[in-house]
PDB file of C-alpha atoms and ligand atoms in Angstrom:
ATOM      1  CA  MET O   1      -2.787 -26.862 -14.780  1.00  0.00           C
ATOM      2  CA  SER O   2      -5.471 -26.536 -15.823  1.00  0.00           C
ATOM      3  CA  THR O   3      -7.094 -23.847 -18.405  1.00  0.00           C
ATOM      4  CA  GLY O   4     -10.618 -22.368 -19.337  1.00  0.00           C
ATOM      5  CA  THR O   5     -12.316 -25.199 -16.944  1.00  0.00           C
ATOM      6  CA  PRO O   6     -12.442 -26.235 -13.134  1.00  0.00           C
ATOM      7  CA  SER O   7      -9.862 -28.377 -12.257  1.00  0.00           C
ATOM      8  CA  PRO O   8     -10.677 -31.889 -13.267  1.00  0.00           C
ATOM      9  CA  SER O   9      -8.470 -33.271 -10.577  1.00  0.00           C
ATOM     10  CA  VAL O  10      -9.162 -31.104  -7.264  1.00  0.00           C
ATOM     11  CA  PHE O  11     -13.035 -31.578  -7.909  1.00  0.00           C
ATOM     12  CA  ARG O  12     -15.090 -34.918  -8.952  1.00  0.00           C
ATOM     13  CA  PRO O  13     -18.423 -32.440  -9.655  1.00  0.00           C
ATOM     14  CA  LYS O  14     -21.401 -35.199  -8.824  1.00  0.00           C
ATOM     15  CA  ASP O  15     -25.343 -34.454 -11.653  1.00  0.00           C
ATOM     16  CA  GLY O  16     -26.763 -31.596  -9.927  1.00  0.00           C
ATOM     17  CA  ILE O  17     -24.233 -29.281  -8.549  1.00  0.00           C
ATOM     18  CA  ASP O  18     -24.491 -26.230  -9.827  1.00  0.00           C
ATOM     19  CA  GLN O  19     -20.653 -26.199 -12.236  1.00  0.00           C
ATOM     20  CA  SER O  20     -20.978 -21.981 -11.813  1.00  0.00           C
ATOM     21  CA  VAL O  21     -19.946 -22.186  -8.614  1.00  0.00           C
ATOM     22  CA  LEU O  22     -16.654 -24.016  -9.958  1.00  0.00           C
ATOM     23  CA  GLU O  23     -16.571 -21.509 -12.766  1.00  0.00           C
ATOM     24  CA  GLU O  24     -16.354 -18.829 -10.179  1.00  0.00           C
ATOM     25  CA  ASN O  25     -13.801 -19.713  -7.729  1.00  0.00           C
ATOM     26  CA  ARG O  26     -11.898 -21.092 -10.838  1.00  0.00           C
ATOM     27  CA  LYS O  27      -8.388 -19.210 -10.230  1.00  0.00           C
ATOM     28  CA  LEU O  28      -8.449 -20.188  -6.259  1.00  0.00           C
ATOM     29  CA  ILE O  29      -9.031 -24.159  -7.588  1.00  0.00           C
ATOM     30  CA  GLU O  30      -6.319 -23.967  -9.581  1.00  0.00           C
ATOM     31  CA  GLU O  31      -4.204 -22.301  -7.154  1.00  0.00           C
ATOM     32  CA  ILE O  32      -4.257 -24.619  -4.622  1.00  0.00           C
ATOM     33  CA  ASP O  33      -4.532 -28.162  -7.456  1.00  0.00           C
ATOM     34  CA  ARG O  34      -1.030 -26.585  -8.145  1.00  0.00           C
ATOM     35  CA  ARG O  35      -0.005 -26.306  -4.828  1.00  0.00           C
ATOM     36  CA  LYS O  36      -1.342 -29.859  -4.083  1.00  0.00           C
ATOM     37  CA  LEU O  37      -3.085 -28.770  -1.040  1.00  0.00           C
ATOM     38  CA  LEU O  38      -6.280 -30.653  -1.023  1.00  0.00           C
ATOM     39  CA  ARG O  39      -5.523 -34.793  -2.815  1.00  0.00           C
ATOM     40  CA  GLY O  40      -6.590 -34.876  -5.268  1.00  0.00           C
ATOM     41  CA  ALA O  41      -8.916 -37.522  -5.041  1.00  0.00           C
ATOM     42  CA  VAL O  42     -11.217 -34.364  -3.189  1.00  0.00           C
ATOM     43  CA  SER O  43     -14.986 -34.544  -3.129  1.00  0.00           C
ATOM     44  CA  LEU O  44     -17.186 -31.882  -2.874  1.00  0.00           C
ATOM     45  CA  GLY O  45     -18.864 -34.249  -0.676  1.00  0.00           C
ATOM     46  CA  ALA O  46     -15.738 -33.405   1.635  1.00  0.00           C
ATOM     47  CA  LEU O  47     -16.149 -29.708   1.318  1.00  0.00           C
ATOM     48  CA  THR O  48     -19.986 -30.442   1.938  1.00  0.00           C
ATOM     49  CA  MET O  49     -18.813 -32.278   5.355  1.00  0.00           C
ATOM     50  CA  LEU O  50     -16.283 -29.907   6.410  1.00  0.00           C
ATOM     51  CA  THR O  51     -18.669 -26.483   5.632  1.00  0.00           C
ATOM     52  CA  GLY O  52     -21.424 -28.325   6.915  1.00  0.00           C
ATOM     53  CA  CYS O  53     -23.708 -26.811   4.189  1.00  0.00           C
ATOM     54  CA  ASP O  54     -24.411 -27.712   0.258  1.00  0.00           C
ATOM     55  CA  VAL O  55     -21.567 -26.660  -1.750  1.00  0.00           C
ATOM     56  CA  THR O  56     -24.183 -24.752  -3.681  1.00  0.00           C
ATOM     57  CA  ASP O  57     -24.049 -22.046  -1.227  1.00  0.00           C
ATOM     58  CA  ARG O  58     -22.093 -20.546  -2.595  1.00  0.00           C
ATOM     59  CA  GLY O  59     -20.371 -18.624   0.303  1.00  0.00           C
ATOM     60  CA  ALA O  60     -19.589 -21.670   1.862  1.00  0.00           C
ATOM     61  CA  VAL O  61     -17.570 -22.456  -0.911  1.00  0.00           C
ATOM     62  CA  GLN O  62     -15.864 -19.759  -1.471  1.00  0.00           C
ATOM     63  CA  ALA O  63     -14.748 -19.697   2.263  1.00  0.00           C
ATOM     64  CA  VAL O  64     -13.268 -23.328   2.457  1.00  0.00           C
ATOM     65  CA  LEU O  65     -11.544 -22.069  -0.590  1.00  0.00           C
ATOM     66  CA  ARG O  66     -10.301 -19.288   0.180  1.00  0.00           C
ATOM     67  CA  ALA O  67      -8.699 -20.474   3.452  1.00  0.00           C
ATOM     68  CA  VAL O  68      -6.983 -23.372   1.721  1.00  0.00           C
ATOM     69  CA  SER O  69      -5.576 -20.950  -0.652  1.00  0.00           C
ATOM     70  CA  THR O  70      -3.931 -17.944   2.010  1.00  0.00           C
ATOM     71  CA  PHE O  71      -2.862 -20.288   4.639  1.00  0.00           C
ATOM     72  CA  ASN O  72      -1.222 -21.703   1.892  1.00  0.00           C
ATOM     73  CA  ASP O  73       0.025 -18.317   0.884  1.00  0.00           C
ATOM     74  CA  LYS O  74       1.367 -17.564   4.574  1.00  0.00           C
ATOM     75  CA  VAL O  75       2.692 -20.969   4.981  1.00  0.00           C
ATOM     76  CA  GLN O  76       4.917 -20.564   1.500  1.00  0.00           C
ATOM     77  CA  GLU O  77       8.080 -18.676   2.382  1.00  0.00           C
ATOM     78  CA  LEU O  78       8.946 -20.016   5.930  1.00  0.00           C
ATOM     79  CA  ILE O  79       8.533 -24.309   4.062  1.00  0.00           C
ATOM     80  CA  PHE O  80      12.462 -24.268   3.796  1.00  0.00           C
ATOM     81  CA  ARG O  81      13.208 -22.934   6.896  1.00  0.00           C
ATOM     82  CA  PRO O  82      12.591 -25.234   9.264  1.00  0.00           C
ATOM     83  CA  ASN O  83      12.475 -23.824  13.159  1.00  0.00           C
ATOM     84  CA  HIS O  84      11.399 -20.000  12.033  1.00  0.00           C
ATOM     85  CA  LEU O  85       8.570 -19.423  14.391  1.00  0.00           C
ATOM     86  CA  ALA O  86       5.003 -18.822  13.459  1.00  0.00           C
ATOM     87  CA  PRO O  87       3.793 -15.215  14.303  1.00  0.00           C
ATOM     88  CA  THR O  88       2.855 -14.689  17.867  1.00  0.00           C
ATOM     89  CA  PHE O  89       0.755 -12.419  19.376  1.00  0.00           C
ATOM     90  CA  SER O  90      -1.012  -9.982  21.860  1.00  0.00           C
ATOM     91  CA  GLU O  91      -2.881 -11.313  25.541  1.00  0.00           C
ATOM     92  CA  ALA O  92      -4.795  -8.195  24.858  1.00  0.00           C
ATOM     93  CA  GLN O  93      -5.964 -10.053  21.048  1.00  0.00           C
ATOM     94  CA  VAL O  94      -6.921 -13.032  22.696  1.00  0.00           C
ATOM     95  CA  VAL O  95      -9.933 -13.727  22.349  1.00  0.00           C
ATOM     96  CA  LYS O  96     -11.703 -15.827  25.141  1.00  0.00           C
ATOM     97  CA  PRO O  97     -13.225 -18.447  25.094  1.00  0.00           C
ATOM     98  CA  PRO O  98     -11.477 -19.835  22.502  1.00  0.00           C
ATOM     99  CA  ARG O  99     -14.210 -20.974  19.130  1.00  0.00           C
ATOM    100  CA  PHE O 100     -14.932 -24.962  19.060  1.00  0.00           C
ATOM    101  CA  ASN O 101     -14.892 -26.828  15.537  1.00  0.00           C
ATOM    102  CA  ALA O 102     -15.008 -30.557  15.599  1.00  0.00           C
ATOM    103  CA  PHE O 103     -17.197 -33.242  13.421  1.00  0.00           C
ATOM    104  CA  TYR O 104     -20.063 -32.327  15.443  1.00  0.00           C
ATOM    105  CA  GLU O 105     -21.512 -29.861  17.433  1.00  0.00           C
ATOM    106  CA  ILE O 106     -20.759 -28.793  20.583  1.00  0.00           C
ATOM    107  CA  THR O 107     -23.777 -30.313  21.746  1.00  0.00           C
ATOM    108  CA  GLU O 108     -22.939 -33.450  20.819  1.00  0.00           C
ATOM    109  CA  VAL O 109     -19.807 -32.933  23.277  1.00  0.00           C
ATOM    110  CA  LYS O 110     -19.108 -35.535  25.869  1.00  0.00           C
ATOM    111  CA  PRO O 111     -16.751 -34.342  28.541  1.00  0.00           C
ATOM    112  CA  VAL O 112     -13.717 -36.974  29.679  1.00  0.00           C
ATOM    113  CA  ASP O 113     -13.352 -37.467  33.410  1.00  0.00           C
ATOM    114  CA  GLY O 114     -10.092 -35.804  34.161  1.00  0.00           C
ATOM    115  CA  ALA O 115      -9.790 -38.764  37.635  1.00  0.00           C
ATOM    116  CA  THR O 116     -10.078 -41.492  35.626  1.00  0.00           C
ATOM    117  CA  TRP O 117      -8.456 -40.166  32.455  1.00  0.00           C
ATOM    118  CA  LYS O 118      -4.976 -41.823  31.084  1.00  0.00           C
ATOM    119  CA  LEU O 119      -2.640 -41.206  28.170  1.00  0.00           C
ATOM    120  CA  GLU O 120      -1.587 -44.072  26.503  1.00  0.00           C
ATOM    121  CA  LEU O 121       1.700 -44.167  25.570  1.00  0.00           C
ATOM    122  CA  ALA O 122       2.679 -46.637  22.014  1.00  0.00           C
ATOM    123  CA  GLY O 123       4.855 -47.939  19.059  1.00  0.00           C
ATOM    124  CA  LEU O 124       8.651 -45.970  18.813  1.00  0.00           C
ATOM    125  CA  ILE O 125       9.012 -44.832  22.500  1.00  0.00           C
ATOM    126  CA  LYS O 126      11.384 -46.048  25.348  1.00  0.00           C
ATOM    127  CA  ASP O 127       9.349 -45.143  29.018  1.00  0.00           C
ATOM    128  CA  LYS O 128       5.812 -46.760  27.672  1.00  0.00           C
ATOM    129  CA  ARG O 129       3.944 -46.054  31.207  1.00  0.00           C
ATOM    130  CA  SER O 130       0.814 -43.900  30.825  1.00  0.00           C
ATOM    131  CA  TRP O 131       0.373 -40.587  32.339  1.00  0.00           C
ATOM    132  CA  THR O 132      -2.618 -39.386  34.608  1.00  0.00           C
ATOM    133  CA  ALA O 133      -3.522 -35.803  34.320  1.00  0.00           C
ATOM    134  CA  GLN O 134      -1.607 -34.577  37.474  1.00  0.00           C
ATOM    135  CA  GLN O 135       1.523 -35.903  36.196  1.00  0.00           C
ATOM    136  CA  ILE O 136       1.013 -33.784  33.217  1.00  0.00           C
ATOM    137  CA  TYR O 137       0.355 -30.940  34.998  1.00  0.00           C
ATOM    138  CA  ALA O 138       3.317 -30.863  36.763  1.00  0.00           C
ATOM    139  CA  LEU O 139       5.252 -31.083  33.652  1.00  0.00           C
ATOM    140  CA  PRO O 140       6.618 -27.625  33.080  1.00  0.00           C
ATOM    141  CA  GLU O 141       4.888 -25.350  31.204  1.00  0.00           C
ATOM    142  CA  GLN O 142       4.659 -22.877  28.360  1.00  0.00           C
ATOM    143  CA  GLU O 143       3.236 -20.515  26.963  1.00  0.00           C
ATOM    144  CA  TRP O 144       2.270 -19.277  22.319  1.00  0.00           C
ATOM    145  CA  ILE O 145      -0.203 -16.507  22.100  1.00  0.00           C
ATOM    146  CA  ILE O 146      -0.783 -17.890  18.259  1.00  0.00           C
ATOM    147  CA  ARG O 147      -3.406 -18.138  15.580  1.00  0.00           C
ATOM    148  CA  HIS O 148      -5.364 -20.166  14.433  1.00  0.00           C
ATOM    149  CA  ILE O 149      -6.679 -21.598  11.730  1.00  0.00           C
ATOM    150  CA  CYS O 150      -9.683 -23.602  10.599  1.00  0.00           C
ATOM    151  CA  VAL O 151      -9.820 -24.905   6.486  1.00  0.00           C
ATOM    152  CA  GLU O 152     -13.516 -24.264   6.782  1.00  0.00           C
ATOM    153  CA  GLY O 153     -12.376 -19.977   6.589  1.00  0.00           C
ATOM    154  CA  TRP O 154     -12.363 -18.698  10.053  1.00  0.00           C
ATOM    155  CA  ASP O 155      -9.301 -18.173  12.276  1.00  0.00           C
ATOM    156  CA  TYR O 156      -8.382 -16.619  15.966  1.00  0.00           C
ATOM    157  CA  ILE O 157      -5.425 -16.465  18.160  1.00  0.00           C
ATOM    158  CA  GLY O 158      -5.596 -18.329  21.320  1.00  0.00           C
ATOM    159  CA  GLN O 159      -3.512 -18.300  24.255  1.00  0.00           C
ATOM    160  CA  TRP O 160      -2.405 -22.201  25.114  1.00  0.00           C
ATOM    161  CA  SER O 161       0.024 -23.108  27.530  1.00  0.00           C
ATOM    162  CA  GLY O 162       1.392 -26.678  28.335  1.00  0.00           C
ATOM    163  CA  VAL O 163       4.529 -28.929  28.132  1.00  0.00           C
ATOM    164  CA  ASN O 164       6.357 -27.635  24.982  1.00  0.00           C
ATOM    165  CA  PHE O 165       6.482 -31.165  22.650  1.00  0.00           C
ATOM    166  CA  ARG O 166       9.956 -32.089  22.392  1.00  0.00           C
ATOM    167  CA  HIS O 167      10.723 -32.180  26.241  1.00  0.00           C
ATOM    168  CA  PHE O 168       8.204 -34.054  26.591  1.00  0.00           C
ATOM    169  CA  LEU O 169       8.859 -37.045  23.808  1.00  0.00           C
ATOM    170  CA  GLU O 170      12.245 -36.914  25.133  1.00  0.00           C
ATOM    171  CA  ARG O 171      11.467 -37.948  28.346  1.00  0.00           C
ATOM    172  CA  ILE O 172       9.047 -41.099  26.854  1.00  0.00           C
ATOM    173  CA  GLY O 173      11.867 -41.506  25.407  1.00  0.00           C
ATOM    174  CA  ALA O 174      10.844 -41.261  21.785  1.00  0.00           C
ATOM    175  CA  ASP O 175      12.522 -42.161  18.859  1.00  0.00           C
ATOM    176  CA  LEU O 176      12.835 -38.930  18.122  1.00  0.00           C
ATOM    177  CA  THR O 177      13.890 -39.981  14.768  1.00  0.00           C
ATOM    178  CA  ALA O 178      11.093 -41.635  13.796  1.00  0.00           C
ATOM    179  CA  LYS O 179       8.648 -39.938  10.743  1.00  0.00           C
ATOM    180  CA  TYR O 180       5.241 -39.679  12.094  1.00  0.00           C
ATOM    181  CA  VAL O 181       3.139 -39.108  15.706  1.00  0.00           C
ATOM    182  CA  ALA O 182       0.630 -40.257  15.305  1.00  0.00           C
ATOM    183  CA  PHE O 183      -3.299 -39.478  17.919  1.00  0.00           C
ATOM    184  CA  LYS O 184      -6.579 -41.138  19.448  1.00  0.00           C
ATOM    185  CA  CYS O 185      -8.542 -39.030  21.004  1.00  0.00           C
ATOM    186  CA  ALA O 186     -11.927 -40.169  23.270  1.00  0.00           C
ATOM    187  CA  ASP O 187     -14.333 -38.517  20.724  1.00  0.00           C
ATOM    188  CA  ASP O 188     -12.772 -41.397  17.995  1.00  0.00           C
ATOM    189  CA  TYR O 189     -10.965 -38.586  16.051  1.00  0.00           C
ATOM    190  CA  THR O 190      -7.613 -39.386  15.189  1.00  0.00           C
ATOM    191  CA  GLY O 191      -4.694 -37.415  13.346  1.00  0.00           C
ATOM    192  CA  SER O 192      -0.866 -37.534  12.425  1.00  0.00           C
ATOM    193  CA  ILE O 193       1.631 -35.160  12.194  1.00  0.00           C
ATOM    194  CA  ASP O 194       5.684 -35.344  11.189  1.00  0.00           C
ATOM    195  CA  MET O 195       8.305 -35.525  13.560  1.00  0.00           C
ATOM    196  CA  ALA O 196       9.496 -32.470  12.440  1.00  0.00           C
ATOM    197  CA  THR O 197       5.975 -30.527  13.261  1.00  0.00           C
ATOM    198  CA  ALA O 198       6.319 -32.533  16.425  1.00  0.00           C
ATOM    199  CA  LEU O 199       9.880 -31.564  17.406  1.00  0.00           C
ATOM    200  CA  HIS O 200       9.380 -27.424  16.319  1.00  0.00           C
ATOM    201  CA  PRO O 201       9.569 -24.896  19.492  1.00  0.00           C
ATOM    202  CA  GLN O 202       6.282 -23.863  19.471  1.00  0.00           C
ATOM    203  CA  THR O 203       4.172 -27.060  18.935  1.00  0.00           C
ATOM    204  CA  ILE O 204       2.697 -28.080  23.188  1.00  0.00           C
ATOM    205  CA  LEU O 205       0.397 -30.443  24.983  1.00  0.00           C
ATOM    206  CA  ALA O 206      -1.484 -27.884  26.086  1.00  0.00           C
ATOM    207  CA  THR O 207      -3.177 -28.403  29.562  1.00  0.00           C
ATOM    208  CA  LYS O 208      -4.344 -24.151  29.453  1.00  0.00           C
ATOM    209  CA  TYR O 209      -6.310 -21.949  27.765  1.00  0.00           C
ATOM    210  CA  ALA O 210      -5.915 -17.634  28.851  1.00  0.00           C
ATOM    211  CA  ARG O 211      -4.108 -19.248  31.906  1.00  0.00           C
ATOM    212  CA  GLN O 212      -7.150 -21.744  32.809  1.00  0.00           C
ATOM    213  CA  PRO O 213      -7.752 -25.199  32.799  1.00  0.00           C
ATOM    214  CA  VAL O 214      -8.925 -26.187  29.058  1.00  0.00           C
ATOM    215  CA  THR O 215     -12.337 -26.215  29.071  1.00  0.00           C
ATOM    216  CA  ASP O 216     -14.984 -29.514  27.950  1.00  0.00           C
ATOM    217  CA  PRO O 217     -15.032 -28.466  23.901  1.00  0.00           C
ATOM    218  CA  PHE O 218     -11.752 -27.376  23.504  1.00  0.00           C
ATOM    219  CA  GLY O 219     -10.061 -31.072  24.998  1.00  0.00           C
ATOM    220  CA  PHE O 220      -9.408 -31.706  28.486  1.00  0.00           C
ATOM    221  CA  PRO O 221      -7.409 -31.906  29.834  1.00  0.00           C
ATOM    222  CA  LEU O 222      -5.002 -32.695  27.258  1.00  0.00           C
ATOM    223  CA  ARG O 223      -5.239 -31.760  22.977  1.00  0.00           C
ATOM    224  CA  LEU O 224      -2.364 -30.842  20.942  1.00  0.00           C
ATOM    225  CA  ARG O 225      -1.334 -27.736  19.320  1.00  0.00           C
ATOM    226  CA  THR O 226       0.994 -26.821  16.490  1.00  0.00           C
ATOM    227  CA  ALA O 227       1.747 -23.124  14.858  1.00  0.00           C
ATOM    228  CA  THR O 228       2.742 -24.609  11.987  1.00  0.00           C
ATOM    229  CA  LYS O 229      -0.686 -26.689  11.047  1.00  0.00           C
ATOM    230  CA  LEU O 230      -4.624 -25.978  10.370  1.00  0.00           C
ATOM    231  CA  GLY O 231      -6.818 -26.182  12.387  1.00  0.00           C
ATOM    232  CA  PHE O 232      -7.830 -30.912  11.686  1.00  0.00           C
ATOM    233  CA  LYS O 233      -4.424 -31.575  12.297  1.00  0.00           C
ATOM    234  CA  ASN O 234      -4.318 -30.463  15.576  1.00  0.00           C
ATOM    235  CA  PRO O 235      -7.068 -33.360  18.207  1.00  0.00           C
ATOM    236  CA  LYS O 236      -7.991 -32.455  21.391  1.00  0.00           C
ATOM    237  CA  TRP O 237      -9.352 -35.191  24.304  1.00  0.00           C
ATOM    238  CA  ILE O 238      -6.529 -36.834  23.367  1.00  0.00           C
ATOM    239  CA  THR O 239      -6.396 -40.242  25.049  1.00  0.00           C
ATOM    240  CA  ALA O 240      -3.015 -42.330  23.243  1.00  0.00           C
ATOM    241  CA  ILE O 241       0.135 -41.395  21.610  1.00  0.00           C
ATOM    242  CA  GLU O 242       2.099 -42.747  18.930  1.00  0.00           C
ATOM    243  CA  VAL O 243       5.544 -42.648  17.595  1.00  0.00           C
ATOM    244  CA  THR O 244       6.246 -44.334  14.144  1.00  0.00           C
ATOM    245  CA  ASN O 245       7.033 -44.304  10.955  1.00  0.00           C
ATOM    246  CA  THR O 246       3.957 -46.356   9.677  1.00  0.00           C
ATOM    247  CA  TYR O 247       2.081 -43.753   7.448  1.00  0.00           C
ATOM    248  CA  PRO O 248      -1.296 -42.842  10.181  1.00  0.00           C
ATOM    249  CA  GLY O 249      -3.144 -40.589   8.427  1.00  0.00           C
ATOM    250  CA  GLY O 250      -6.557 -39.658  10.172  1.00  0.00           C
ATOM    251  CA  TYR O 251     -10.199 -38.533  10.269  1.00  0.00           C
ATOM    252  CA  TRP O 252      -9.880 -35.362   7.744  1.00  0.00           C
ATOM    253  CA  GLU O 253      -6.696 -37.146   6.323  1.00  0.00           C
ATOM    254  CA  ASN O 254      -8.458 -39.962   5.121  1.00  0.00           C
ATOM    255  CA  LYS O 255     -11.183 -38.027   4.074  1.00  0.00           C
ATOM    256  CA  GLY O 256      -8.615 -36.360   1.191  1.00  0.00           C
ATOM    257  CA  PHE O 257      -7.116 -33.091   3.137  1.00  0.00           C
ATOM    258  CA  ASN O 258      -4.182 -33.125   2.500  1.00  0.00           C
ATOM    259  CA  TRP O 259      -1.883 -34.617   4.918  1.00  0.00           C
ATOM    260  CA  HIS O 260       0.307 -31.544   5.600  1.00  0.00           C
ATOM    261  CA  SER O 261      -1.013 -28.965   6.049  1.00  0.00           C
ATOM    262  CA  GLY O 262       1.034 -26.636   6.873  1.00  0.00           C
ATOM    263  CA  LEU O 263       4.627 -25.990   6.541  1.00  0.00           C
TER     264      LEU O 263
HETATM  265  N1  MTE Q 301     -10.864 -34.696  18.646  1.00  0.00           N
HETATM  266  C1  MTE Q 301     -10.809 -33.829  18.007  1.00  0.00           C
HETATM  267  N2  MTE Q 301      -9.901 -33.061  17.765  1.00  0.00           N
HETATM  268  C2  MTE Q 301     -10.572 -32.234  17.086  1.00  0.00           C
HETATM  269  C3  MTE Q 301     -10.983 -31.914  15.817  1.00  0.00           C
HETATM  270  C4  MTE Q 301     -12.438 -33.389  16.371  1.00  0.00           C
HETATM  271  O1  MTE Q 301     -13.701 -33.097  15.694  1.00  0.00           O
HETATM  272  N3  MTE Q 301     -12.662 -33.865  17.778  1.00  0.00           N
HETATM  273  N4  MTE Q 301     -11.258 -31.634  15.089  1.00  0.00           N
HETATM  274  C5  MTE Q 301     -10.178 -30.219  14.636  1.00  0.00           C
HETATM  275  C6  MTE Q 301     -10.830 -29.126  13.530  1.00  0.00           C
HETATM  276  S1  MTE Q 301     -11.368 -29.549  12.566  1.00  0.00           S
HETATM  277  C7  MTE Q 301     -10.898 -27.945  14.011  1.00  0.00           C
HETATM  278  S2  MTE Q 301     -10.438 -27.051  12.903  1.00  0.00           S
HETATM  279  C8  MTE Q 301     -10.153 -27.827  15.505  1.00  0.00           C
HETATM  280  C9  MTE Q 301     -11.024 -26.646  17.131  1.00  0.00           C
HETATM  281  O2  MTE Q 301     -10.094 -26.654  17.502  1.00  0.00           O
HETATM  282  P1  MTE Q 301     -11.213 -25.262  19.504  1.00  0.00           P
HETATM  283  O3  MTE Q 301     -12.763 -25.906  19.259  1.00  0.00           O
HETATM  284  O4  MTE Q 301     -10.076 -24.863  19.723  1.00  0.00           O
HETATM  285  O5  MTE Q 301     -11.049 -24.260  18.605  1.00  0.00           O
HETATM  286  O6  MTE Q 301      -9.818 -28.496  16.833  1.00  0.00           O
HETATM  287  C10 MTE Q 301      -8.774 -30.393  15.691  1.00  0.00           C
HETATM  288  N5  MTE Q 301      -9.233 -31.683  16.812  1.00  0.00           N
HETATM  289 MO1   MO Q 302     -11.285 -27.259  11.647  1.00  0.00          MO
END
């Protein structure tokens, strides 16, 4: 582990970056590096994109680092307890509406047409017939009031309901021994999770927020909600699901963020 200077494997400072920002946050950076939460090659460029700020803005850098570090603290204790439930909350704590985030502004959201939308299935799945929104709505629902934590340094408690993902995977005859589940989204976002997370009891394909249909900015008609992963591991506006043994990566993962990012 590094001593005295910011860990060079986490940050590759470029010319013009204020070194003192990194020096101030050295402890956090070392902690994150030790736990391998961010892949070695993550750049200040990736951080700039995440925060939407200039990385020389001390507050922004610190917020990202704190969120990553705190989240990892919270999940460390759960890591060796498969199927252990993440904390749940009361209805009174639910934030309405949810807090929006995407790799673009809320004004750029392109609404999905529920009448023509289809969920496509691919890969290691026996029944690859696509699903309409009506068919998805007819599935049994469960509800979780859980915390959403974004690496940007904010979080909120949300009330999500929809079909349990394990139930859905069993229903379509997915190979539950496969390694990954990958997602394609209407906005060209992609993401993937490990099968253990897909089968976790608190992972659902959400169609409702606070008992009302999920609205346009939050992933209408279908988005993933996991209780044990960071925000970016929860794809919105899902259009395709693939079960595979080939590492799929994802939008942020490909930019250097740790693929696991959670339990
Ligand atoms: N399709 C899609 N899904 C996405 C994103 C995105 O840009 N596009 N952003 C991710 C990130 S970084 C976060 S924090 C959450 C935000 O979900 P929310 O708007 O419901 O809070 O969505 C995740 N899923
Ligand atoms: Mo996020």
